[in-house]
Every structure is written in structure tokens, then in C-alpha cells.
CSV table of N, CA and C in Angstrom, one decimal:
chain,number,residue,atom,x,y,z
K,911,MET,N,29.3,84.9,-77.1
K,911,MET,CA,29.0,84.0,-76.1
K,911,MET,C,28.6,84.7,-74.8
K,912,PRO,N,27.5,84.4,-74.2
K,912,PRO,CA,27.1,85.2,-73.0
K,912,PRO,C,27.9,84.8,-71.8
K,913,VAL,N,28.1,85.8,-70.9
K,913,VAL,CA,28.9,85.7,-69.7
K,913,VAL,C,27.9,85.1,-68.6
K,914,ASP,N,28.4,84.1,-67.9
K,914,ASP,CA,27.6,83.5,-66.8
K,914,ASP,C,27.9,84.3,-65.5
K,915,THR,N,27.0,85.2,-65.2
K,915,THR,CA,27.2,86.0,-64.0
K,915,THR,C,26.8,85.3,-62.7
K,916,THR,N,26.1,84.1,-62.8
K,916,THR,CA,25.8,83.4,-61.6
K,916,THR,C,27.0,82.9,-60.9
K,917,LYS,N,28.0,82.4,-61.7
K,917,LYS,CA,29.2,81.9,-61.1
K,917,LYS,C,30.0,83.0,-60.4
K,918,ALA,N,30.0,84.2,-61.0
K,918,ALA,CA,30.7,85.3,-60.4
K,918,ALA,C,30.0,85.8,-59.1
K,919,THR,N,28.7,85.8,-59.1
K,919,THR,CA,28.0,86.2,-57.9
K,919,THR,C,28.2,85.2,-56.8
K,920,SER,N,28.1,83.9,-57.2
K,920,SER,CA,28.3,82.8,-56.2
K,920,SER,C,29.7,82.9,-55.6
K,921,LEU,N,30.7,83.2,-56.4
K,921,LEU,CA,32.1,83.3,-55.9
K,921,LEU,C,32.3,84.5,-55.1
K,922,ARG,N,31.7,85.6,-55.4
K,922,ARG,CA,31.7,86.8,-54.6
K,922,ARG,C,31.0,86.6,-53.3
K,923,ASP,N,29.9,85.9,-53.3
K,923,ASP,CA,29.2,85.6,-52.0
K,923,ASP,C,30.1,84.7,-51.1
K,924,LYS,N,30.8,83.8,-51.7
K,924,LYS,CA,31.7,82.9,-50.9
K,924,LYS,C,32.8,83.7,-50.3
K,925,PHE,N,33.4,84.6,-51.1
K,925,PHE,CA,34.5,85.4,-50.6
K,925,PHE,C,34.0,86.4,-49.5
K,926,GLU,N,32.8,86.9,-49.6
K,926,GLU,CA,32.2,87.8,-48.6
K,926,GLU,C,32.0,87.0,-47.3
K,927,LYS,N,31.5,85.8,-47.5
K,927,LYS,CA,31.2,84.9,-46.3
K,927,LYS,C,32.5,84.6,-45.6
K,928,ILE,N,33.6,84.3,-46.4
K,928,ILE,CA,34.9,84.0,-45.8
K,928,ILE,C,35.4,85.2,-45.1
K,929,GLY,N,35.3,86.4,-45.7
K,929,GLY,CA,35.8,87.6,-45.1
K,929,GLY,C,35.0,87.9,-43.8
K,930,GLU,N,33.7,87.7,-43.7
K,930,GLU,CA,33.0,87.9,-42.5
K,930,GLU,C,33.4,86.9,-41.4
K,931,GLN,N,33.7,85.7,-41.8
K,931,GLN,CA,34.1,84.7,-40.8
K,931,GLN,C,35.5,85.1,-40.3
K,932,ILE,N,36.3,85.6,-41.1
K,932,ILE,CA,37.7,86.0,-40.7
K,932,ILE,C,37.5,87.2,-39.7
K,933,ARG,N,36.7,88.2,-40.1
K,933,ARG,CA,36.5,89.3,-39.2
K,933,ARG,C,35.9,88.9,-37.9
K,934,GLU,N,34.9,88.0,-37.8
K,934,GLU,CA,34.4,87.6,-36.6
K,934,GLU,C,35.4,86.8,-35.7
K,935,ALA,N,36.3,86.0,-36.4
K,935,ALA,CA,37.3,85.3,-35.7
K,935,ALA,C,38.3,86.3,-35.1
K,936,VAL,N,38.7,87.3,-35.8
K,936,VAL,CA,39.7,88.3,-35.3
K,936,VAL,C,39.1,89.0,-34.1
K,937,VAL,N,37.9,89.5,-34.2
K,937,VAL,CA,37.3,90.2,-33.1
K,937,VAL,C,37.1,89.3,-31.9
K,938,ASP,N,36.7,88.0,-32.2
K,938,ASP,CA,36.5,87.1,-31.1
K,938,ASP,C,37.9,86.8,-30.4
K,939,PHE,N,38.9,86.6,-31.3
K,939,PHE,CA,40.2,86.3,-30.8
K,939,PHE,C,40.8,87.4,-30.0
K,940,SER,N,40.5,88.6,-30.4
K,940,SER,CA,41.1,89.8,-29.8
K,940,SER,C,40.3,90.4,-28.7
K,941,THR,N,39.1,89.8,-28.4
K,941,THR,CA,38.3,90.2,-27.3
K,941,THR,C,38.6,89.3,-26.1
K,942,LEU,N,39.0,89.9,-25.0
K,942,LEU,CA,39.4,89.1,-23.9
K,942,LEU,C,38.4,89.2,-22.8
K,943,GLU,N,38.0,88.1,-22.2
K,943,GLU,CA,37.1,88.2,-21.1
K,943,GLU,C,37.5,87.2,-20.0
K,944,VAL,N,37.7,87.7,-18.8
K,944,VAL,CA,38.2,86.9,-17.7
K,944,VAL,C,37.2,87.1,-16.5
K,945,THR,N,36.7,86.0,-16.0
K,945,THR,CA,35.8,86.1,-14.9
K,945,THR,C,36.3,85.2,-13.8
K,946,THR,N,36.4,85.7,-12.6
K,946,THR,CA,36.9,84.9,-11.4
K,946,THR,C,35.7,84.8,-10.5
K,947,LEU,N,35.4,83.5,-10.2
K,947,LEU,CA,34.3,83.2,-9.3
K,947,LEU,C,34.8,82.5,-8.1
K,948,THR,N,34.0,82.5,-7.0
K,948,THR,CA,34.3,81.7,-5.8
K,948,THR,C,33.0,81.2,-5.3
K,949,GLY,N,33.0,80.2,-4.6
K,949,GLY,CA,31.8,79.6,-4.0
K,949,GLY,C,31.8,78.1,-3.9
K,950,ASP,N,30.6,77.5,-4.0
K,950,ASP,CA,30.4,76.1,-3.8
K,950,ASP,C,29.5,75.6,-5.0
K,951,VAL,N,30.1,74.7,-5.8
K,951,VAL,CA,29.4,74.2,-6.9
K,951,VAL,C,29.1,72.7,-6.7
K,952,THR,N,29.3,72.2,-5.5
K,952,THR,CA,29.2,70.7,-5.3
K,952,THR,C,27.8,70.2,-5.6
K,953,GLN,N,26.8,71.1,-5.5
K,953,GLN,CA,25.4,70.7,-5.7
K,953,GLN,C,25.1,70.4,-7.2
K,954,ILE,N,26.0,70.9,-8.1
K,954,ILE,CA,25.7,70.6,-9.5
K,954,ILE,C,26.8,69.8,-10.2
K,955,ILE,N,27.8,69.3,-9.4
K,955,ILE,CA,28.8,68.4,-10.0
K,955,ILE,C,28.2,67.0,-10.0
K,956,LYS,N,28.1,66.5,-11.2
K,956,LYS,CA,27.5,65.1,-11.4
K,956,LYS,C,28.7,64.3,-11.9
K,957,PRO,N,29.1,63.3,-11.1
K,957,PRO,CA,30.2,62.5,-11.5
K,957,PRO,C,29.9,61.7,-12.7
K,958,ASP,N,30.9,61.5,-13.6
K,958,ASP,CA,30.7,60.7,-14.8
K,958,ASP,C,31.0,59.2,-14.4
K,959,PRO,N,29.9,58.4,-14.6
K,959,PRO,CA,30.1,57.0,-14.2
K,959,PRO,C,31.2,56.2,-15.1
K,960,THR,N,31.5,56.8,-16.2
K,960,THR,CA,32.5,56.1,-17.1
K,960,THR,C,33.9,56.6,-16.8
K,961,ASP,N,34.0,57.6,-15.9
K,961,ASP,CA,35.3,58.2,-15.6
K,961,ASP,C,36.0,57.3,-14.6
K,962,THR,N,37.2,56.9,-14.9
K,962,THR,CA,37.9,56.0,-14.0
K,962,THR,C,38.6,56.8,-12.9
K,963,LYS,N,38.8,58.1,-13.1
K,963,LYS,CA,39.5,58.9,-12.1
K,963,LYS,C,38.4,59.5,-11.3
K,964,LYS,N,38.3,59.1,-10.0
K,964,LYS,CA,37.1,59.5,-9.2
K,964,LYS,C,37.1,61.0,-8.9
K,965,ASN,N,38.2,61.7,-8.8
K,965,ASN,CA,38.2,63.1,-8.4
K,965,ASN,C,38.2,64.0,-9.6
K,966,LYS,N,38.1,63.5,-10.8
K,966,LYS,CA,38.2,64.4,-12.0
K,966,LYS,C,36.8,64.8,-12.4
K,967,PHE,N,36.6,66.1,-12.7
K,967,PHE,CA,35.4,66.5,-13.3
K,967,PHE,C,35.7,67.6,-14.3
K,968,ASP,N,34.8,67.8,-15.2
K,968,ASP,CA,34.9,68.8,-16.3
K,968,ASP,C,34.3,70.1,-15.8
K,969,PHE,N,35.2,71.1,-15.5
K,969,PHE,CA,34.6,72.3,-15.0
K,969,PHE,C,33.8,73.1,-16.0
K,970,LYS,N,34.1,72.9,-17.3
K,970,LYS,CA,33.3,73.5,-18.3
K,970,LYS,C,31.9,73.1,-18.3
K,971,SER,N,31.7,71.8,-17.9
K,971,SER,CA,30.3,71.3,-17.7
K,971,SER,C,29.6,72.0,-16.6
K,972,VAL,N,30.4,72.4,-15.5
K,972,VAL,CA,29.8,73.1,-14.4
K,972,VAL,C,29.3,74.5,-14.8
K,973,VAL,N,30.2,75.1,-15.6
K,973,VAL,CA,29.9,76.5,-16.1
K,973,VAL,C,28.6,76.4,-17.0
K,974,THR,N,28.6,75.4,-17.8
K,974,THR,CA,27.4,75.2,-18.7
K,974,THR,C,26.2,75.0,-17.9
K,975,GLU,N,26.3,74.2,-16.9
K,975,GLU,CA,25.1,73.9,-16.0
K,975,GLU,C,24.7,75.2,-15.3
K,976,LEU,N,25.6,76.0,-14.8
K,976,LEU,CA,25.3,77.3,-14.2
K,976,LEU,C,24.5,78.2,-15.1
K,977,LYS,N,24.9,78.2,-16.4
K,977,LYS,CA,24.2,79.0,-17.4
K,977,LYS,C,22.8,78.5,-17.7
K,978,ASN,N,22.6,77.1,-17.6
K,978,ASN,CA,21.3,76.5,-18.0
K,978,ASN,C,20.3,76.4,-16.8
K,979,THR,N,20.7,76.7,-15.6
K,979,THR,CA,19.8,76.4,-14.5
K,979,THR,C,18.8,77.5,-14.3
K,980,SER,N,18.9,78.6,-14.8
K,980,SER,CA,17.9,79.7,-14.7
K,980,SER,C,17.6,80.0,-13.2
K,981,GLY,N,18.6,80.0,-12.4
K,981,GLY,CA,18.4,80.3,-11.0
K,981,GLY,C,17.9,79.2,-10.1
K,982,THR,N,17.8,77.9,-10.7
K,982,THR,CA,17.2,76.8,-9.9
K,982,THR,C,18.3,76.0,-9.2
K,983,THR,N,19.6,76.3,-9.4
K,983,THR,CA,20.6,75.6,-8.8
K,983,THR,C,20.8,76.0,-7.3
K,984,LYS,N,21.3,75.0,-6.5
K,984,LYS,CA,21.6,75.3,-5.1
K,984,LYS,C,23.1,75.7,-5.0
K,985,ALA,N,23.8,75.8,-6.0
K,985,ALA,CA,25.2,76.2,-6.0
K,985,ALA,C,25.3,77.7,-5.5
K,986,LYS,N,26.4,77.9,-4.8
K,986,LYS,CA,26.6,79.3,-4.3
K,986,LYS,C,27.8,79.8,-5.0
K,987,ILE,N,27.6,80.8,-5.9
K,987,ILE,CA,28.6,81.4,-6.7
K,987,ILE,C,28.7,82.9,-6.4
K,988,HIS,N,29.9,83.4,-6.2
K,988,HIS,CA,30.1,84.8,-6.0
K,988,HIS,C,31.2,85.3,-6.9
K,989,LEU,N,30.9,86.4,-7.6
K,989,LEU,CA,31.8,87.0,-8.5
K,989,LEU,C,32.8,87.8,-7.7
K,990,VAL,N,34.1,87.5,-8.0
K,990,VAL,CA,35.2,88.2,-7.3
K,990,VAL,C,35.6,89.4,-8.3
K,991,ALA,N,35.8,89.0,-9.6
K,991,ALA,CA,36.3,90.0,-10.5
K,991,ALA,C,35.9,89.6,-11.9
K,992,HIS,N,35.7,90.6,-12.8
K,992,HIS,CA,35.4,90.4,-14.2
K,992,HIS,C,36.1,91.5,-15.0
K,993,THR,N,36.7,91.0,-16.1
K,993,THR,CA,37.4,92.0,-16.9
K,993,THR,C,37.0,91.7,-18.4
K,994,HIS,N,36.7,92.7,-19.1
K,994,HIS,CA,36.3,92.6,-20.5
K,994,HIS,C,37.2,93.6,-21.3
K,995,ILE,N,37.9,93.1,-22.3
K,995,ILE,CA,38.8,94.0,-23.1
K,995,ILE,C,38.4,93.8,-24.5
K,996,ASP,N,37.9,94.9,-25.2
K,996,ASP,CA,37.5,94.8,-26.6
K,996,ASP,C,38.7,94.9,-27.5
K,997,PHE,N,38.4,94.6,-28.8
K,997,PHE,CA,39.4,94.6,-29.9
K,997,PHE,C,40.2,96.0,-29.9
K,998,ASP,N,39.5,97.1,-29.6
K,998,ASP,CA,40.1,98.4,-29.7
K,998,ASP,C,40.7,98.8,-28.3
K,999,HIS,N,40.8,97.8,-27.4
K,999,HIS,CA,41.4,98.0,-26.1
K,999,HIS,C,40.5,98.7,-25.1
K,1000,ASP,N,39.2,99.0,-25.4
K,1000,ASP,CA,38.3,99.5,-24.4
K,1000,ASP,C,38.2,98.4,-23.4
K,1001,THR,N,38.2,98.8,-22.1
K,1001,THR,CA,38.3,97.9,-21.0
K,1001,THR,C,37.3,98.2,-20.0
K,1002,VAL,N,36.6,97.1,-19.5
K,1002,VAL,CA,35.7,97.3,-18.3
K,1002,VAL,C,36.2,96.3,-17.3
K,1003,ASN,N,36.4,96.8,-16.1
K,1003,ASN,CA,36.8,96.0,-14.9
K,1003,ASN,C,35.8,96.1,-13.8
K,1004,PHE,N,35.5,94.9,-13.2
K,1004,PHE,CA,34.7,94.9,-12.1
K,1004,PHE,C,35.4,94.1,-11.0
K,1005,VAL,N,35.4,94.7,-9.8
K,1005,VAL,CA,36.0,94.0,-8.6
K,1005,VAL,C,35.0,94.1,-7.5
K,1006,LYS,N,34.7,93.0,-6.9
K,1006,LYS,CA,33.7,92.9,-5.8
K,1006,LYS,C,34.1,93.9,-4.7
K,1007,ALA,N,33.1,94.6,-4.2
K,1007,ALA,CA,33.3,95.5,-3.0
K,1007,ALA,C,33.5,94.7,-1.8
K,1008,ASP,N,34.2,95.2,-0.8
K,1008,ASP,CA,34.5,94.6,0.5
K,1008,ASP,C,35.2,93.2,0.3
K,1009,ILE,N,36.2,93.2,-0.6
K,1009,ILE,CA,36.9,92.0,-0.9
K,1009,ILE,C,37.7,91.5,0.3
K,1010,THR,N,37.6,90.2,0.6
K,1010,THR,CA,38.3,89.6,1.7
K,1010,THR,C,39.7,89.3,1.3
K,1011,ASN,N,40.5,88.9,2.3
K,1011,ASN,CA,41.9,88.5,2.0
K,1011,ASN,C,42.0,87.3,1.0
K,1012,ASP,N,41.1,86.3,1.2
K,1012,ASP,CA,41.1,85.2,0.3
K,1012,ASP,C,40.7,85.6,-1.1
K,1013,GLU,N,39.7,86.5,-1.2
K,1013,GLU,CA,39.3,87.0,-2.5
K,1013,GLU,C,40.4,87.8,-3.1
K,1014,ARG,N,41.1,88.6,-2.3
K,1014,ARG,CA,42.3,89.4,-2.8
K,1014,ARG,C,43.3,88.5,-3.5
K,1015,ASN,N,43.5,87.3,-2.9
K,1015,ASN,CA,44.4,86.3,-3.6
K,1015,ASN,C,43.8,85.8,-4.9
K,1016,LEU,N,42.5,85.6,-4.9
K,1016,LEU,CA,41.9,85.2,-6.2
K,1016,LEU,C,42.0,86.3,-7.2
K,1017,PHE,N,41.9,87.6,-6.8
K,1017,PHE,CA,42.0,88.7,-7.7
K,1017,PHE,C,43.4,88.8,-8.3
K,1018,ILE,N,44.4,88.5,-7.5
K,1018,ILE,CA,45.8,88.4,-8.0
K,1018,ILE,C,45.9,87.3,-9.1
K,1019,LEU,N,45.3,86.2,-8.9
K,1019,LEU,CA,45.2,85.2,-9.9
K,1019,LEU,C,44.5,85.6,-11.1
K,1020,HIS,N,43.4,86.4,-10.9
K,1020,HIS,CA,42.6,87.0,-12.0
K,1020,HIS,C,43.5,87.9,-12.9
K,1021,GLN,N,44.3,88.7,-12.2
K,1021,GLN,CA,45.2,89.6,-13.0
K,1021,GLN,C,46.2,88.8,-13.7
K,1022,ALA,N,46.8,87.8,-13.1
K,1022,ALA,CA,47.7,86.9,-13.8
K,1022,ALA,C,47.1,86.2,-15.0
K,1023,ALA,N,45.9,85.8,-14.9
K,1023,ALA,CA,45.2,85.2,-16.1
K,1023,ALA,C,45.1,86.2,-17.2
K,1024,ILE,N,44.8,87.4,-16.9
K,1024,ILE,CA,44.7,88.5,-17.9
K,1024,ILE,C,46.0,88.7,-18.6
K,1025,ASP,N,47.0,88.8,-17.8
K,1025,ASP,CA,48.4,89.0,-18.4
K,1025,ASP,C,48.8,87.8,-19.2
K,1026,SER,N,48.6,86.6,-18.8
K,1026,SER,CA,48.9,85.4,-19.5
K,1026,SER,C,48.2,85.4,-20.9
K,1027,ALA,N,46.9,85.6,-20.8
K,1027,ALA,CA,46.1,85.6,-22.0
K,1027,ALA,C,46.5,86.7,-23.0
K,1028,GLN,N,46.9,87.9,-22.5
K,1028,GLN,CA,47.3,88.9,-23.4
K,1028,GLN,C,48.7,88.5,-24.1
K,1029,ILE,N,49.6,88.0,-23.3
K,1029,ILE,CA,50.9,87.5,-23.9
K,1029,ILE,C,50.7,86.4,-24.9
K,1030,ALA,N,49.8,85.5,-24.6
K,1030,ALA,CA,49.5,84.4,-25.6
K,1030,ALA,C,48.9,84.9,-26.8
K,1031,ARG,N,48.0,85.8,-26.8
K,1031,ARG,CA,47.4,86.4,-28.0
K,1031,ARG,C,48.4,87.2,-28.8
K,1032,LYS,N,49.2,88.0,-28.1
K,1032,LYS,CA,50.2,88.8,-28.8
K,1032,LYS,C,51.2,87.9,-29.5
K,1033,SER,N,51.6,86.8,-28.9
K,1033,SER,CA,52.5,85.9,-29.5
K,1033,SER,C,51.9,85.2,-30.7
K,1034,PHE,N,50.6,84.8,-30.6
K,1034,PHE,CA,49.9,84.2,-31.7
K,1034,PHE,C,49.8,85.1,-32.9
K,1035,LEU,N,49.5,86.4,-32.6
K,1035,LEU,CA,49.3,87.4,-33.7
K,1035,LEU,C,50.7,87.6,-34.3
K,1036,ASN,N,51.8,87.7,-33.5
K,1036,ASN,CA,53.1,87.8,-34.1
K,1036,ASN,C,53.5,86.6,-35.0
K,1037,PHE,N,53.1,85.4,-34.6
K,1037,PHE,CA,53.3,84.2,-35.4
K,1037,PHE,C,52.5,84.3,-36.7
K,1038,LEU,N,51.3,84.7,-36.6
K,1038,LEU,CA,50.5,84.9,-37.9
K,1038,LEU,C,51.2,85.9,-38.8
K,1039,LYS,N,51.6,87.0,-38.2
K,1039,LYS,CA,52.3,88.1,-39.0
K,1039,LYS,C,53.5,87.5,-39.7
K,1040,GLU,N,54.3,86.7,-39.0
K,1040,GLU,CA,55.5,86.1,-39.7
K,1040,GLU,C,55.1,85.1,-40.8
K,1041,VAL,N,54.0,84.3,-40.5
K,1041,VAL,CA,53.6,83.3,-41.5
K,1041,VAL,C,53.1,84.0,-42.8
K,1042,ILE,N,52.4,85.1,-42.6
K,1042,ILE,CA,51.8,85.8,-43.8
K,1042,ILE,C,52.9,86.5,-44.6
K,1043,ARG,N,54.0,86.9,-44.0
K,1043,ARG,CA,55.1,87.6,-44.8
K,1043,ARG,C,55.6,86.7,-45.8
């Protein structure tokens, strides 16, 4: 009886795809990026007419709008600090030159966000380790 190699190849392809997805998730999960901005985004905040809370807005939509405006927005955004930490812990830090006292306070919050994210990721990885055991 002949062996059906198409099923084996299909199964191998599926496992390779799953392995690649896991690798990408681990790298994405373990790469940390924190950006601290200051400025005025009132020009691009569009209130949601269906929102019953007048002062609530989705800041993620503001960030998306900033990415999609290609320089056409009237918003004023200034980068205070940016940190990128890779899976292998290679780190790039940027802090604005001539930082003001107000921006220094934002930088302290920036550092706290990094610390918090690292603690949360470490805790989650420890949880996964315990589950796998």
C-alpha cells in the first residue's frame, strides 16, 4: 500500500507555520517599546457622537490618526523620550535635549512605564513557565 506523503507534508507545513507564529509572538512579546510624547492633539480629536460620556475619547485613535496624517495634521507633538528594548536586551534610549522641568516629570513617568512593563512581562513569562511544567 503506497504512503500518502501529501498529508505528512501538509502536517509539517502546519507545524512550521505554528512554530513561526509562536516565534513571532515571543519576539513581539519580549520586545518593549515605550514612547512619551507631549503636545496638543486637540486638532485631531473627533468626538464620538454615540459616546454618552462627553469627556471620553480613545487615545489609540489619536495615535492612529497621527500615523495616518502624513504631516497634514495641525497637532503639535513633541517627543520627550523613546526606549526600545529587544528580545536579547539590546536597548536604545532617546531623551529630548534641553528637557524642561515639566518634561523631566514626564520622563520619570516614562521610566516608570518601562519598569512596570518589564515586571508585567517577567511575571507573565514566569506564569507560562509554571503552566508548561
